PDB file of C-alpha atoms and ligand atoms in Angstrom:
ATOM      1  CA  MET A1087       0.000   0.000   0.000  1.00  0.00           C
ATOM      2  CA  SER A1088       1.300   3.449  -0.808  1.00  0.00           C
ATOM      3  CA  GLN A1089       1.680   5.915   2.043  1.00  0.00           C
ATOM      4  CA  PRO A1090      -0.297   9.079   1.353  1.00  0.00           C
ATOM      5  CA  SER A1091       1.488  10.733   4.280  1.00  0.00           C
ATOM      6  CA  HIS A1092       4.688  10.621   2.208  1.00  0.00           C
ATOM      7  CA  ALA A1093       3.247  12.021  -1.004  1.00  0.00           C
ATOM      8  CA  HIS A1094       5.853  13.398  -3.384  1.00  0.00           C
ATOM      9  CA  ASP A1095       5.549  15.568  -6.504  1.00  0.00           C
ATOM     10  CA  ASP A1096       8.354  15.167  -9.058  1.00  0.00           C
ATOM     11  CA  ASN A1097       7.721  18.673 -10.401  1.00  0.00           C
ATOM     12  CA  CYS A1098       7.849  20.403  -7.021  1.00  0.00           C
ATOM     13  CA  ILE A1099      10.991  22.411  -6.280  1.00  0.00           C
ATOM     14  CA  PHE A1100      10.586  22.001  -2.523  1.00  0.00           C
ATOM     15  CA  CYS A1101      10.200  18.220  -2.833  1.00  0.00           C
ATOM     16  CA  LYS A1102      13.506  18.274  -4.735  1.00  0.00           C
ATOM     17  CA  ILE A1103      15.147  20.408  -2.057  1.00  0.00           C
ATOM     18  CA  ALA A1104      13.874  18.136   0.740  1.00  0.00           C
ATOM     19  CA  ALA A1105      15.239  15.120  -1.141  1.00  0.00           C
ATOM     20  CA  GLY A1106      18.634  16.824  -1.633  1.00  0.00           C
ATOM     21  CA  LYS A1107      18.223  16.859  -5.428  1.00  0.00           C
ATOM     22  CA  ILE A1108      18.474  20.668  -5.485  1.00  0.00           C
ATOM     23  CA  PRO A1109      21.095  22.188  -3.192  1.00  0.00           C
ATOM     24  CA  SER A1110      20.040  24.447  -0.348  1.00  0.00           C
ATOM     25  CA  ARG A1111      21.513  25.854   2.848  1.00  0.00           C
ATOM     26  CA  LYS A1112      20.089  23.307   5.241  1.00  0.00           C
ATOM     27  CA  VAL A1113      19.298  24.451   8.770  1.00  0.00           C
ATOM     28  CA  TYR A1114      17.665  21.321  10.175  1.00  0.00           C
ATOM     29  CA  GLU A1115      16.236  18.047   9.051  1.00  0.00           C
ATOM     30  CA  ASP A1116      14.396  15.201  10.700  1.00  0.00           C
ATOM     31  CA  GLU A1117      12.094  12.415   9.619  1.00  0.00           C
ATOM     32  CA  ASP A1118       9.182  14.745   8.955  1.00  0.00           C
ATOM     33  CA  ILE A1119      10.474  18.238   8.265  1.00  0.00           C
ATOM     34  CA  PHE A1120      13.209  20.006   6.320  1.00  0.00           C
ATOM     35  CA  VAL A1121      14.375  23.521   7.153  1.00  0.00           C
ATOM     36  CA  PHE A1122      16.501  25.684   4.838  1.00  0.00           C
ATOM     37  CA  ASP A1123      17.438  29.303   4.185  1.00  0.00           C
ATOM     38  CA  ASP A1124      15.218  31.237   1.807  1.00  0.00           C
ATOM     39  CA  ILE A1125      17.151  31.993  -1.391  1.00  0.00           C
ATOM     40  CA  ASN A1126      15.730  35.549  -1.489  1.00  0.00           C
ATOM     41  CA  PRO A1127      15.478  36.625   2.158  1.00  0.00           C
ATOM     42  CA  TRP A1128      13.036  39.359   3.285  1.00  0.00           C
ATOM     43  CA  ALA A1129      14.799  39.779   6.609  1.00  0.00           C
ATOM     44  CA  PRO A1130      18.232  39.140   8.132  1.00  0.00           C
ATOM     45  CA  VAL A1131      16.940  35.721   9.130  1.00  0.00           C
ATOM     46  CA  HIS A1132      14.509  34.053   6.749  1.00  0.00           C
ATOM     47  CA  PHE A1133      14.232  30.309   6.574  1.00  0.00           C
ATOM     48  CA  LEU A1134      11.553  27.954   5.428  1.00  0.00           C
ATOM     49  CA  MET A1135      10.218  24.922   7.301  1.00  0.00           C
ATOM     50  CA  ILE A1136       8.525  22.409   5.071  1.00  0.00           C
ATOM     51  CA  PRO A1137       6.936  19.029   5.621  1.00  0.00           C
ATOM     52  CA  LYS A1138       8.762  16.371   3.617  1.00  0.00           C
ATOM     53  CA  THR A1139       5.330  15.239   2.515  1.00  0.00           C
ATOM     54  CA  HIS A1140       4.100  17.180  -0.500  1.00  0.00           C
ATOM     55  CA  ILE A1141       1.162  19.093   0.991  1.00  0.00           C
ATOM     56  CA  PRO A1142       0.319  21.854  -1.524  1.00  0.00           C
ATOM     57  CA  SER A1143      -0.752  24.428   1.053  1.00  0.00           C
ATOM     58  CA  MET A1144      -2.454  25.019   4.398  1.00  0.00           C
ATOM     59  CA  ALA A1145      -5.705  24.796   2.438  1.00  0.00           C
ATOM     60  CA  GLN A1146      -5.198  21.032   2.438  1.00  0.00           C
ATOM     61  CA  VAL A1147      -4.468  20.812   6.161  1.00  0.00           C
ATOM     62  CA  GLY A1148      -7.729  21.998   7.650  1.00  0.00           C
ATOM     63  CA  PRO A1149      -9.596  24.682   5.718  1.00  0.00           C
ATOM     64  CA  GLU A1150     -13.043  24.035   7.178  1.00  0.00           C
ATOM     65  CA  LEU A1151     -13.000  26.732   9.860  1.00  0.00           C
ATOM     66  CA  ALA A1152     -11.531  29.335   7.512  1.00  0.00           C
ATOM     67  CA  LEU A1153     -14.186  28.518   4.917  1.00  0.00           C
ATOM     68  CA  ASP A1154     -16.931  28.609   7.550  1.00  0.00           C
ATOM     69  CA  LYS A1155     -15.728  32.059   8.570  1.00  0.00           C
ATOM     70  CA  GLY A1156     -15.936  33.386   5.014  1.00  0.00           C
ATOM     71  CA  CYS A1157     -12.528  32.759   3.429  1.00  0.00           C
ATOM     72  CA  ARG A1158     -12.932  31.719  -0.174  1.00  0.00           C
ATOM     73  CA  PRO A1159     -11.639  28.335  -1.379  1.00  0.00           C
ATOM     74  CA  TYR A1160      -8.062  27.630  -2.489  1.00  0.00           C
ATOM     75  CA  PRO A1161      -6.416  28.474  -4.851  1.00  0.00           C
ATOM     76  CA  GLU A1162      -8.308  31.629  -5.950  1.00  0.00           C
ATOM     77  CA  GLY A1163      -9.212  32.477  -2.378  1.00  0.00           C
ATOM     78  CA  GLY A1164      -7.235  31.063   0.491  1.00  0.00           C
ATOM     79  CA  PHE A1165      -5.978  32.602   3.695  1.00  0.00           C
ATOM     80  CA  ARG A1166      -2.830  33.883   5.326  1.00  0.00           C
ATOM     81  CA  ILE A1167      -1.428  32.276   8.453  1.00  0.00           C
ATOM     82  CA  VAL A1168       0.956  34.238  10.660  1.00  0.00           C
ATOM     83  CA  THR A1169       2.621  33.228  13.894  1.00  0.00           C
ATOM     84  CA  ASN A1170       4.358  36.144  15.583  1.00  0.00           C
ATOM     85  CA  THR A1171       7.179  35.100  17.872  1.00  0.00           C
ATOM     86  CA  GLY A1172       8.775  37.421  20.433  1.00  0.00           C
ATOM     87  CA  ALA A1173       8.846  41.211  20.534  1.00  0.00           C
ATOM     88  CA  GLU A1174      10.802  41.646  17.286  1.00  0.00           C
ATOM     89  CA  GLY A1175       8.472  39.155  15.687  1.00  0.00           C
ATOM     90  CA  GLY A1176       5.469  41.279  16.658  1.00  0.00           C
ATOM     91  CA  GLN A1177       4.153  38.996  19.426  1.00  0.00           C
ATOM     92  CA  GLU A1178       2.093  40.803  22.081  1.00  0.00           C
ATOM     93  CA  VAL A1179       0.231  37.953  23.766  1.00  0.00           C
ATOM     94  CA  HIS A1180       2.592  35.252  24.983  1.00  0.00           C
ATOM     95  CA  HIS A1181       0.419  32.228  24.433  1.00  0.00           C
ATOM     96  CA  LEU A1182       1.170  30.511  21.125  1.00  0.00           C
ATOM     97  CA  HIS A1183      -1.403  31.538  18.563  1.00  0.00           C
ATOM     98  CA  ILE A1184      -1.775  31.514  14.802  1.00  0.00           C
ATOM     99  CA  HIS A1185      -3.466  34.384  12.966  1.00  0.00           C
ATOM    100  CA  VAL A1186      -5.638  33.188  10.073  1.00  0.00           C
ATOM    101  CA  MET A1187      -6.631  35.956   7.626  1.00  0.00           C
ATOM    102  CA  GLY A1188      -8.538  35.734   4.396  1.00  0.00           C
ATOM    103  CA  GLY A1189     -11.320  37.226   2.308  1.00  0.00           C
ATOM    104  CA  PRO A1190     -11.217  39.558  -0.697  1.00  0.00           C
ATOM    105  CA  ARG A1191      -8.335  42.043  -1.026  1.00  0.00           C
ATOM    106  CA  PRO A1192      -7.522  44.794  -0.163  1.00  0.00           C
ATOM    107  CA  TRP A1193      -7.105  44.273   3.576  1.00  0.00           C
ATOM    108  CA  ALA A1194      -6.617  46.807   6.340  1.00  0.00           C
ATOM    109  CA  ARG A1195      -3.147  45.330   7.006  1.00  0.00           C
ATOM    110  CA  GLY A1196      -0.968  42.563   5.607  1.00  0.00           C
TER     111      GLY A1196
HETATM  112  P1  5GP B1192       6.004  31.699  -1.127  1.00  0.00           P
HETATM  113  O1  5GP B1192       6.056  32.911  -2.005  1.00  0.00           O
HETATM  114  O2  5GP B1192       5.555  30.486  -1.879  1.00  0.00           O
HETATM  115  O3  5GP B1192       5.296  31.925   0.148  1.00  0.00           O
HETATM  116  O4  5GP B1192       7.517  31.435  -0.674  1.00  0.00           O
HETATM  117  C1  5GP B1192       8.399  30.751  -1.463  1.00  0.00           C
HETATM  118  C2  5GP B1192       9.794  31.113  -0.980  1.00  0.00           C
HETATM  119  O5  5GP B1192      10.697  30.124  -1.458  1.00  0.00           O
HETATM  120  C3  5GP B1192      10.280  32.458  -1.493  1.00  0.00           C
HETATM  121  O6  5GP B1192      10.590  33.310  -0.394  1.00  0.00           O
HETATM  122  C4  5GP B1192      11.533  32.102  -2.326  1.00  0.00           C
HETATM  123  O7  5GP B1192      12.591  33.016  -2.164  1.00  0.00           O
HETATM  124  C5  5GP B1192      11.914  30.726  -1.807  1.00  0.00           C
HETATM  125  N1  5GP B1192      12.536  29.872  -2.822  1.00  0.00           N
HETATM  126  C6  5GP B1192      12.057  29.651  -4.092  1.00  0.00           C
HETATM  127  N2  5GP B1192      12.888  28.810  -4.742  1.00  0.00           N
HETATM  128  C7  5GP B1192      13.898  28.498  -3.877  1.00  0.00           C
HETATM  129  C8  5GP B1192      15.068  27.682  -3.989  1.00  0.00           C
HETATM  130  O8  5GP B1192      15.363  27.063  -5.016  1.00  0.00           O
HETATM  131  N3  5GP B1192      15.866  27.604  -2.896  1.00  0.00           N
HETATM  132  C9  5GP B1192      15.579  28.269  -1.731  1.00  0.00           C
HETATM  133  N4  5GP B1192      16.433  28.119  -0.711  1.00  0.00           N
HETATM  134  N5  5GP B1192      14.491  29.047  -1.586  1.00  0.00           N
HETATM  135  C10 5GP B1192      13.660  29.176  -2.651  1.00  0.00           C
HETATM  136 ZN1   ZN B1193       6.523  19.179  -2.987  1.00  0.00          ZN
END
């Protein structure tokens, strides 16, 4: 039986990076995740954490609540997920939380 939890897409650049077929500056790797520096950083530190499994987007992970709240479906719609971490990361409330934002553009912020 194939393992859907280890899905792989031969045309996906991040699948190739996770498999070591395209070089990257690796930060961390374990059984499930691969972490590497972004090639075009937006900030002094900018790395990407990816599941080794080819999951196209957060829309595939659990979109029901976002859709219930009025976000439109992926890929035309979608939503933005932000986790602020520490003062310089914009975190004000120190209990881990994920912002989920969506709906038609333009937005007030972000
Ligand atoms: P997205 O725009 O999909 O949220 O983010 C994709 C990110 O992947 C971008 O910030 C881009 O710079 C980075 N990226 C795209 N191709 C490569 C690559 O070949 N190597 C590395 N290290 N980063 C990449
Ligand atoms: Zn992939």
